[in-house]
Coordinates of C-alpha atoms in Angstrom, one line a residue:
M292 CA -5.9 -3.7 -9.4
S293 CA -5.2 -7.1 -11.3
T294 CA -3.7 -10.2 -9.9
E295 CA -0.5 -9.5 -11.2
E296 CA -0.1 -6.2 -10.1
N297 CA -0.9 -7.2 -6.3
K298 CA 1.9 -9.9 -6.5
K299 CA 4.1 -7.0 -8.1
L300 CA 3.3 -4.7 -5.0
Y301 CA 3.6 -7.4 -2.7
Y302 CA 7.5 -8.2 -4.1
D303 CA 8.2 -4.6 -4.3
A304 CA 7.6 -3.9 -0.4
M305 CA 9.3 -6.9 0.5
D306 CA 12.3 -5.5 -1.6
A307 CA 12.0 -2.1 0.1
F308 CA 12.1 -4.0 3.3
N309 CA 15.4 -6.1 2.6
R310 CA 17.5 -3.1 1.5
G311 CA 16.2 -1.3 5.2
D312 CA 14.4 1.3 3.2
L313 CA 11.4 0.9 6.0
D314 CA 9.6 4.7 4.8
T315 CA 9.0 2.9 1.3
Y316 CA 8.1 -0.4 2.8
W317 CA 5.5 1.6 5.2
G318 CA 4.2 3.5 2.6
Y319 CA 2.8 0.2 0.8
F320 CA 0.1 0.2 4.0
S321 CA -3.2 1.9 4.7
P322 CA -3.4 4.0 7.6
D323 CA -6.7 1.9 8.0
F324 CA -4.4 -1.4 8.2
V325 CA -5.7 -4.0 10.4
N326 CA -3.0 -6.8 11.2
H327 CA -4.9 -9.6 12.7
S328 CA -1.7 -11.5 13.7
A329 CA 0.1 -9.2 16.2
S330 CA 2.1 -11.4 17.8
L331 CA 4.3 -9.3 19.8
G332 CA 1.7 -7.9 21.9
G333 CA 1.0 -5.3 19.6
T334 CA -1.8 -3.3 19.1
L335 CA -4.0 -4.5 16.0
D336 CA -3.3 -1.0 13.6
L337 CA -0.6 0.0 11.9
E338 CA 1.2 2.0 14.5
G339 CA 0.8 -1.8 16.2
A340 CA 2.7 -3.4 13.3
K341 CA 5.2 -0.6 13.2
Q342 CA 6.1 -1.0 16.8
S343 CA 6.3 -4.8 16.5
M344 CA 8.5 -4.5 13.5
Q345 CA 10.8 -2.1 15.5
A346 CA 11.2 -4.7 18.2
E347 CA 11.9 -7.3 15.8
L348 CA 14.6 -5.2 14.1
S349 CA 16.0 -4.2 17.5
A350 CA 16.6 -7.6 18.1
L351 CA 17.4 -8.9 14.6
P352 CA 19.1 -5.8 13.0
D353 CA 19.8 -7.7 10.0
L354 CA 16.5 -9.5 9.2
K355 CA 15.7 -10.4 5.6
L356 CA 12.9 -11.9 4.0
N357 CA 13.7 -14.8 1.4
V358 CA 10.4 -14.9 -0.8
V359 CA 9.7 -18.9 -1.7
D360 CA 6.3 -18.6 -3.2
V361 CA 3.7 -15.8 -4.2
V362 CA -0.1 -16.8 -5.1
A363 CA -2.6 -14.0 -6.0
E364 CA -6.6 -13.8 -6.4
G365 CA -8.6 -11.0 -6.4
D366 CA -7.8 -8.8 -3.6
M367 CA -5.5 -11.3 -1.8
V368 CA -1.7 -12.4 -1.9
A369 CA -0.5 -15.2 0.0
A370 CA 3.0 -15.6 0.3
R371 CA 5.5 -18.2 1.7
G372 CA 9.1 -17.3 2.6
T373 CA 12.0 -17.7 5.3
M374 CA 13.3 -14.7 7.5
T375 CA 16.6 -15.0 8.3
G376 CA 18.9 -12.9 11.1
T377 CA 20.9 -12.8 13.7
Q378 CA 20.0 -11.8 17.6
T379 CA 22.5 -9.5 18.6
G380 CA 19.4 -7.4 20.7
S381 CA 17.1 -8.4 23.5
F382 CA 14.2 -10.0 22.2
Q383 CA 11.0 -10.7 24.3
G384 CA 13.2 -10.8 27.4
I385 CA 15.7 -13.1 25.5
A386 CA 19.0 -12.1 26.3
P387 CA 21.0 -11.6 22.9
T388 CA 22.6 -14.8 21.7
G389 CA 24.7 -13.8 18.7
K390 CA 22.8 -17.0 17.0
Q391 CA 21.5 -17.0 13.4
V392 CA 18.0 -18.0 12.9
S393 CA 15.9 -18.9 10.1
I394 CA 12.0 -18.7 10.5
E395 CA 9.6 -19.9 8.2
S396 CA 6.6 -17.9 7.8
M397 CA 3.4 -17.8 5.6
V398 CA 1.2 -14.4 4.9
F399 CA -2.1 -13.6 3.4
L400 CA -2.7 -9.4 2.8
R401 CA -6.0 -8.1 1.4
I402 CA -5.3 -4.7 -0.9
V403 CA -7.0 -2.0 -1.6
D404 CA -6.7 0.8 -3.9
G405 CA -2.8 -0.5 -3.8
K406 CA -2.3 -0.5 -0.5
F407 CA -2.2 -3.5 2.1
V408 CA -5.2 -3.2 4.5
E409 CA -5.4 -6.3 6.2
N410 CA -2.8 -9.0 7.1
W411 CA -3.1 -12.4 8.4
E412 CA 0.9 -14.4 9.2
V413 CA 1.8 -17.5 10.7
A414 CA 5.6 -18.1 11.9
D415 CA 7.5 -20.7 13.4
T416 CA 8.2 -19.5 16.5
Y417 CA 8.8 -22.5 18.3
G418 CA 11.6 -23.1 15.4
M419 CA 13.2 -19.7 16.4
M420 CA 13.0 -20.6 20.3
V421 CA 14.6 -23.9 19.6
Q422 CA 17.4 -22.3 17.3
L423 CA 18.0 -19.7 20.0
G424 CA 18.4 -22.5 22.6
V425 CA 15.7 -21.0 24.6
I426 CA 13.8 -24.4 24.6
P427 CA 15.0 -27.8 23.7
E428 CA 13.9 -29.4 20.3
A429 CA 11.1 -31.8 20.8
K430 CA 12.1 -35.6 20.3
V431 CA 10.1 -37.6 17.8
A432 CA 9.9 -41.5 19.4

């Protein structure tokens, strides 16, 4: 696939996610998908990615991703965005706060035959914990 097709694939997947169409969203992933950034303790495979996503959506049912930048080269797509949602469910032992969070994130996805096969992601979990009131904001001297 061309780099433009890979970028479109990413945008289409994120559109399905934001519409809440998870069947279509997961259809963009290879059965052999590897998540190198399994931050919620899930396994590194597709099933673990689905379990992690379900945990996030249980805690933040209105979770959406605003895509800011997408760059593609070869079989890789890199994207930067902001995830927003309201914590109405328990999240990693944190009782529901009712607070809205805005989390900056960056992701690299490798694509083969029109499917996501690998993922590397970094998200501002520190900022999310501050917004939820779980930890105090660091003071800069």
